[in-house]
């Protein structure tokens, strides 16, 4: 009997197994492939936590894999943090299947260690959880969410006492403590009645929301008189069946935006996300209903937040009267320019902008024009949050951080990407440009004229299951062992291998250290201000390829971008072929 079959038998023979999971195992007993995928490994706990398909098995999200993760976290906190039982842990959850149940299971495990848990009574956005950790001064925070993944997914994200996602070092130590737990089926838990009797469970109502909204008022760049002025800018907003509805609408109301329409069909939480193919504002189809409503209301700006409220998409009218969805890089660049152009010159002297290595270089050019240094981090907002924490000691000032995948942070009262902050600031920015007779697209055009046409793109290949995971590993291994020397006829000048933390200059062969944490990612810096970056997704069964170009005209940038993408797609497909079939 193979190792995964032994684990399956352990689950199947466990007398107290949750009945819904037992029923699922019974349905799968004749499907050996599905059973193997459910049990061949443990669900990976990465640098932010874990995310996976709901269901029975060690490679699935269920009450037992959640309990095991919480058990490891509890041991880590008690060993590495002070006053953990008194400070406690705060837990929030989104609108997905099993989110509330997983939040309660978290409290049951923490309670068994005497750790008090504060749990929100209803679904809340991820940035509110980040804020709550700092506001309540808890030892940690946990967010139950799978962000914009399909309905069959859920996840478990861990936040440190600074309110940011746990760092790689913290994650490594937590994983060590998780692995000490040999049997996920027998993790000790307390019943709900005992938790409440011993005051180990506190339900949070609206007090954190109100404190957050007070902080949200402080991000505006308008003076007090302008803040109080009634603003009739027509806005359409959709929370895509997620958690951000109340905070976004109240945040806009605080600044007297009086013409805000919410897409009613998508206003209420819905774990099926029934009106969209994917609840991801990066996907243009997510804007379908917002566009319909925008045309009826003649809206100037459309907003869409993902289910856990940490990503924002924006669409505005173009010259043909149709709504155009801005890319994350475009919106981030616009926000950066608006913020820096309205910042106190004294603040700009110590100001820092933070972006990831796959985020547009246009933002660096914008920051340079205000004499504001740019700091690059690895992909993932946890690294941006970690940098912000360091500023507390260095005296540097955080003014803006973003990543290309629709994640932005304006003020550091939260330490993760915050679609609520971004939505309010995007509307303020649109209002400002409207007063000056311009749309956001006009403002973007002005940035391109000043800084050149930076364009970016991303392609991905989905490879599911164990076989897919092996293929992704093989692609990365081959490209790492035989680095590309040119892409689409453009010479590679530097290769950055973040797994080993090394930058290689192709012409001289010289090497230098990359001062960033190790990650399985390769970036190729090309001639003509172009670059290509390849990395496996940390949350989905995908390998992703990012591209960036810079030219003096839009047409030239689009042509070069298409050329890079086409060439890289061909390279990856060739690597996937068996050796004997390659040309």
Short mmCIF file of N, CA, C and O in Angstrom, two decimals, residues 116-189:
data_model
loop_
_atom_site.label_atom_id
_atom_site.label_comp_id
_atom_site.label_asym_id
_atom_site.label_seq_id
_atom_site.Cartn_x
_atom_site.Cartn_y
_atom_site.Cartn_z
N UNK A 116 -7.18 33.66 24.04
CA UNK A 116 -8.46 34.32 23.77
C UNK A 116 -8.53 34.72 22.30
O UNK A 116 -7.59 35.27 21.75
N UNK A 117 -9.67 34.48 21.67
CA UNK A 117 -9.84 34.80 20.26
C UNK A 117 -10.99 35.78 20.09
O UNK A 117 -12.07 35.60 20.64
N UNK A 118 -10.75 36.83 19.30
CA UNK A 118 -11.79 37.78 18.91
C UNK A 118 -12.18 37.48 17.47
O UNK A 118 -11.31 37.49 16.58
N UNK A 119 -13.45 37.20 17.22
CA UNK A 119 -13.93 36.81 15.90
C UNK A 119 -15.02 37.78 15.46
O UNK A 119 -15.94 38.08 16.23
N UNK A 120 -14.93 38.26 14.24
CA UNK A 120 -15.97 39.14 13.71
C UNK A 120 -17.28 38.36 13.55
O UNK A 120 -17.27 37.19 13.16
N UNK A 121 -18.38 39.04 13.86
CA UNK A 121 -19.69 38.39 13.81
C UNK A 121 -20.13 38.06 12.38
O UNK A 121 -20.94 37.15 12.18
N UNK A 122 -19.64 38.81 11.41
CA UNK A 122 -20.04 38.61 10.02
C UNK A 122 -18.84 38.86 9.11
O UNK A 122 -17.80 39.36 9.57
N UNK A 123 -18.94 38.52 7.82
CA UNK A 123 -17.79 38.67 6.92
C UNK A 123 -17.24 40.09 6.88
O UNK A 123 -17.98 41.07 6.92
N UNK A 124 -15.91 40.19 6.80
CA UNK A 124 -15.21 41.47 6.74
C UNK A 124 -14.08 41.39 5.71
O UNK A 124 -13.55 40.32 5.43
N UNK A 125 -13.65 42.56 5.19
CA UNK A 125 -12.53 42.58 4.24
C UNK A 125 -11.19 42.27 4.92
O UNK A 125 -11.01 42.55 6.11
N UNK A 126 -10.27 41.76 4.15
CA UNK A 126 -8.93 41.47 4.65
C UNK A 126 -8.24 42.69 5.26
O UNK A 126 -7.63 42.58 6.33
N UNK A 127 -8.28 43.88 4.61
CA UNK A 127 -7.57 45.02 5.22
C UNK A 127 -8.11 45.38 6.60
O UNK A 127 -7.35 45.91 7.43
N UNK A 128 -9.38 45.09 6.88
CA UNK A 128 -9.91 45.37 8.20
C UNK A 128 -9.28 44.44 9.24
O UNK A 128 -9.04 44.85 10.38
N UNK A 129 -8.99 43.20 8.84
CA UNK A 129 -8.29 42.27 9.74
C UNK A 129 -6.89 42.80 10.05
O UNK A 129 -6.46 42.81 11.21
N UNK A 130 -6.20 43.27 9.02
CA UNK A 130 -4.86 43.84 9.23
C UNK A 130 -4.93 45.02 10.19
O UNK A 130 -4.11 45.14 11.12
N UNK A 131 -5.90 45.89 9.98
CA UNK A 131 -6.10 47.03 10.88
C UNK A 131 -6.43 46.57 12.29
O UNK A 131 -5.92 47.13 13.28
N UNK A 132 -7.29 45.55 12.42
CA UNK A 132 -7.73 45.08 13.73
C UNK A 132 -6.57 44.56 14.56
O UNK A 132 -6.53 44.76 15.79
N UNK A 133 -5.62 43.87 13.93
CA UNK A 133 -4.44 43.38 14.66
C UNK A 133 -3.72 44.54 15.33
O UNK A 133 -3.35 44.47 16.52
N UNK A 134 -3.53 45.62 14.59
CA UNK A 134 -2.82 46.78 15.13
C UNK A 134 -3.67 47.53 16.15
O UNK A 134 -3.17 47.98 17.18
N UNK A 135 -4.96 47.65 15.86
CA UNK A 135 -5.86 48.40 16.74
C UNK A 135 -6.04 47.70 18.09
O UNK A 135 -6.04 48.34 19.15
N UNK A 136 -6.18 46.38 18.05
CA UNK A 136 -6.39 45.61 19.28
C UNK A 136 -5.08 45.16 19.93
O UNK A 136 -5.09 44.61 21.02
N UNK A 137 -3.97 45.33 19.19
CA UNK A 137 -2.64 44.93 19.66
C UNK A 137 -2.58 43.44 20.01
O UNK A 137 -2.03 43.04 21.03
N UNK A 138 -3.15 42.64 19.13
CA UNK A 138 -3.15 41.20 19.34
C UNK A 138 -1.80 40.59 18.96
O UNK A 138 -0.98 41.23 18.30
N UNK A 139 -1.60 39.36 19.37
CA UNK A 139 -0.34 38.67 19.06
C UNK A 139 -0.27 38.23 17.61
O UNK A 139 0.81 37.99 17.08
N UNK A 140 -1.44 38.10 16.97
CA UNK A 140 -1.49 37.66 15.57
C UNK A 140 -2.91 37.88 15.05
O UNK A 140 -3.83 38.19 15.81
N UNK A 141 -3.06 37.70 13.76
CA UNK A 141 -4.38 37.75 13.13
C UNK A 141 -4.51 36.64 12.12
O UNK A 141 -3.51 36.15 11.58
N UNK A 142 -5.74 36.22 11.89
CA UNK A 142 -6.00 35.16 10.91
C UNK A 142 -7.16 35.61 10.02
O UNK A 142 -8.19 36.07 10.53
N UNK A 143 -6.99 35.48 8.72
CA UNK A 143 -8.04 35.80 7.77
C UNK A 143 -8.40 34.54 7.00
O UNK A 143 -7.54 33.91 6.38
N UNK A 144 -9.68 34.16 7.07
CA UNK A 144 -10.16 33.00 6.31
C UNK A 144 -10.67 33.51 4.98
O UNK A 144 -11.72 34.16 4.89
N UNK A 145 -9.93 33.25 3.92
CA UNK A 145 -10.28 33.74 2.59
C UNK A 145 -9.48 33.01 1.52
O UNK A 145 -8.38 32.52 1.79
N UNK A 146 -10.06 32.97 0.32
CA UNK A 146 -9.29 32.51 -0.85
C UNK A 146 -9.27 33.62 -1.89
O UNK A 146 -9.12 33.36 -3.08
N UNK A 147 -9.45 34.86 -1.42
CA UNK A 147 -9.38 36.04 -2.28
C UNK A 147 -10.31 35.88 -3.49
O UNK A 147 -11.50 35.71 -3.32
N UNK A 148 -9.76 35.91 -4.70
CA UNK A 148 -10.59 35.86 -5.91
C UNK A 148 -10.59 34.48 -6.57
O UNK A 148 -11.02 34.36 -7.72
N UNK A 149 -10.12 33.45 -5.86
CA UNK A 149 -10.15 32.11 -6.42
C UNK A 149 -11.59 31.65 -6.69
O UNK A 149 -12.54 32.23 -6.15
N UNK A 150 -11.79 30.60 -7.48
CA UNK A 150 -13.13 30.08 -7.75
C UNK A 150 -13.85 29.63 -6.46
O UNK A 150 -13.21 29.47 -5.41
N UNK A 151 -15.17 29.44 -6.53
CA UNK A 151 -15.98 29.16 -5.33
C UNK A 151 -15.56 27.93 -4.54
O UNK A 151 -15.82 27.85 -3.34
N UNK A 152 -14.93 26.96 -5.20
CA UNK A 152 -14.58 25.71 -4.51
C UNK A 152 -13.35 25.85 -3.62
O UNK A 152 -12.95 24.89 -2.94
N UNK A 153 -12.74 27.03 -3.59
CA UNK A 153 -11.53 27.27 -2.79
C UNK A 153 -11.85 27.99 -1.48
O UNK A 153 -12.83 28.70 -1.36
N UNK A 154 -10.96 27.78 -0.50
CA UNK A 154 -10.89 28.66 0.65
C UNK A 154 -9.44 28.69 1.12
O UNK A 154 -8.59 27.96 0.59
N UNK A 155 -9.15 29.55 2.09
CA UNK A 155 -7.77 29.70 2.52
C UNK A 155 -7.65 30.21 3.93
O UNK A 155 -8.65 30.56 4.58
N UNK A 156 -6.41 30.26 4.40
CA UNK A 156 -6.10 30.57 5.80
C UNK A 156 -4.83 31.42 5.80
O UNK A 156 -3.75 30.92 5.53
N UNK A 157 -4.98 32.74 6.01
CA UNK A 157 -3.85 33.66 5.97
C UNK A 157 -3.50 34.11 7.37
O UNK A 157 -4.39 34.45 8.16
N UNK A 158 -2.22 34.13 7.68
CA UNK A 158 -1.75 34.50 9.01
C UNK A 158 -1.07 35.87 8.97
O UNK A 158 -0.27 36.15 8.06
N UNK A 159 -1.39 36.70 9.96
CA UNK A 159 -0.82 38.03 10.08
C UNK A 159 -0.04 38.13 11.40
O UNK A 159 -0.48 37.61 12.42
N UNK A 160 1.11 38.81 11.33
CA UNK A 160 1.93 38.95 12.54
C UNK A 160 1.44 40.12 13.39
O UNK A 160 0.47 40.81 13.04
N UNK A 161 2.10 40.39 14.47
CA UNK A 161 1.64 41.40 15.42
C UNK A 161 1.75 42.82 14.87
O UNK A 161 1.20 43.76 15.44
N UNK A 162 2.45 43.00 13.75
CA UNK A 162 2.51 44.30 13.10
C UNK A 162 1.33 44.53 12.16
O UNK A 162 1.17 45.62 11.61
N UNK A 163 0.52 43.49 11.94
CA UNK A 163 -0.62 43.61 11.05
C UNK A 163 -0.33 43.25 9.61
O UNK A 163 -1.19 43.37 8.74
N UNK A 164 0.90 42.82 9.34
CA UNK A 164 1.26 42.40 7.99
C UNK A 164 1.21 40.89 7.87
O UNK A 164 1.21 40.16 8.87
N UNK A 165 1.17 40.41 6.62
CA UNK A 165 1.27 38.97 6.42
C UNK A 165 2.61 38.49 6.98
O UNK A 165 3.61 39.20 6.91
N UNK A 166 2.61 37.29 7.52
CA UNK A 166 3.85 36.76 8.10
C UNK A 166 4.97 36.72 7.06
O UNK A 166 4.74 36.49 5.88
N UNK A 167 6.19 36.96 7.53
CA UNK A 167 7.36 36.96 6.67
C UNK A 167 7.79 35.51 6.38
O UNK A 167 7.36 34.57 7.07
N UNK A 168 8.66 35.30 5.38
CA UNK A 168 9.15 33.94 5.11
C UNK A 168 9.80 33.28 6.32
O UNK A 168 9.61 32.08 6.55
N UNK A 169 10.57 34.04 7.11
CA UNK A 169 11.20 33.45 8.29
C UNK A 169 10.15 33.01 9.31
O UNK A 169 10.25 31.92 9.90
N UNK A 170 9.15 33.87 9.54
CA UNK A 170 8.07 33.51 10.46
C UNK A 170 7.31 32.30 9.94
O UNK A 170 6.99 31.37 10.71
N UNK A 171 7.04 32.29 8.64
CA UNK A 171 6.31 31.16 8.05
C UNK A 171 7.09 29.86 8.22
O UNK A 171 6.51 28.81 8.53
N UNK A 172 8.40 29.92 8.02
CA UNK A 172 9.22 28.72 8.18
C UNK A 172 9.15 28.16 9.58
O UNK A 172 9.04 26.94 9.77
N UNK A 173 9.19 29.04 10.58
CA UNK A 173 9.10 28.58 11.97
C UNK A 173 7.71 28.01 12.27
O UNK A 173 7.59 27.02 13.00
N UNK A 174 6.67 28.64 11.73
CA UNK A 174 5.31 28.14 11.95
C UNK A 174 5.14 26.77 11.31
O UNK A 174 4.54 25.86 11.89
N UNK A 175 5.68 26.62 10.10
CA UNK A 175 5.60 25.31 9.42
C UNK A 175 6.28 24.23 10.27
O UNK A 175 5.77 23.11 10.39
N UNK A 176 7.42 24.56 10.86
CA UNK A 176 8.10 23.59 11.73
C UNK A 176 7.18 23.16 12.86
O UNK A 176 7.12 21.97 13.21
N UNK A 177 6.46 24.11 13.46
CA UNK A 177 5.55 23.78 14.55
C UNK A 177 4.33 23.02 14.06
O UNK A 177 3.79 22.16 14.77
N UNK A 178 3.88 23.32 12.84
CA UNK A 178 2.76 22.58 12.28
C UNK A 178 3.13 21.12 12.07
O UNK A 178 2.36 20.20 12.36
N UNK A 179 4.34 20.89 11.59
CA UNK A 179 4.77 19.53 11.27
C UNK A 179 4.98 18.66 12.51
O UNK A 179 4.99 17.44 12.41
N UNK A 180 5.13 19.30 13.66
CA UNK A 180 5.24 18.54 14.90
C UNK A 180 3.93 17.80 15.19
O UNK A 180 3.92 16.72 15.81
N UNK A 181 2.81 18.36 14.73
CA UNK A 181 1.50 17.74 14.92
C UNK A 181 1.39 16.55 13.98
O UNK A 181 1.22 16.71 12.77
N UNK A 182 1.48 15.35 14.52
CA UNK A 182 1.52 14.16 13.67
C UNK A 182 0.15 13.79 13.12
O UNK A 182 0.03 13.29 12.01
N UNK A 183 -0.90 14.02 13.91
CA UNK A 183 -2.23 13.58 13.48
C UNK A 183 -3.20 14.75 13.51
O UNK A 183 -3.62 15.21 14.58
N UNK A 184 -3.55 15.24 12.33
CA UNK A 184 -4.47 16.38 12.23
C UNK A 184 -5.88 16.05 12.73
O UNK A 184 -6.65 16.95 13.07
N UNK A 185 -6.19 14.74 12.82
CA UNK A 185 -7.54 14.33 13.22
C UNK A 185 -7.76 14.42 14.72
O UNK A 185 -8.90 14.40 15.19
N UNK A 186 -6.68 14.53 15.50
CA UNK A 186 -6.81 14.49 16.96
C UNK A 186 -6.31 15.76 17.64
O UNK A 186 -5.94 15.74 18.81
N UNK A 187 -6.27 16.85 16.90
CA UNK A 187 -5.88 18.14 17.51
C UNK A 187 -6.91 18.50 18.58
O UNK A 187 -8.11 18.46 18.33
N UNK A 188 -6.47 18.87 19.78
CA UNK A 188 -7.43 19.20 20.85
C UNK A 188 -8.20 20.48 20.56
O UNK A 188 -7.64 21.46 20.06
N UNK A 189 -9.50 20.47 20.86
CA UNK A 189 -10.36 21.64 20.68
C UNK A 189 -11.27 21.79 21.90
O UNK A 189 -11.54 20.82 22.61
#
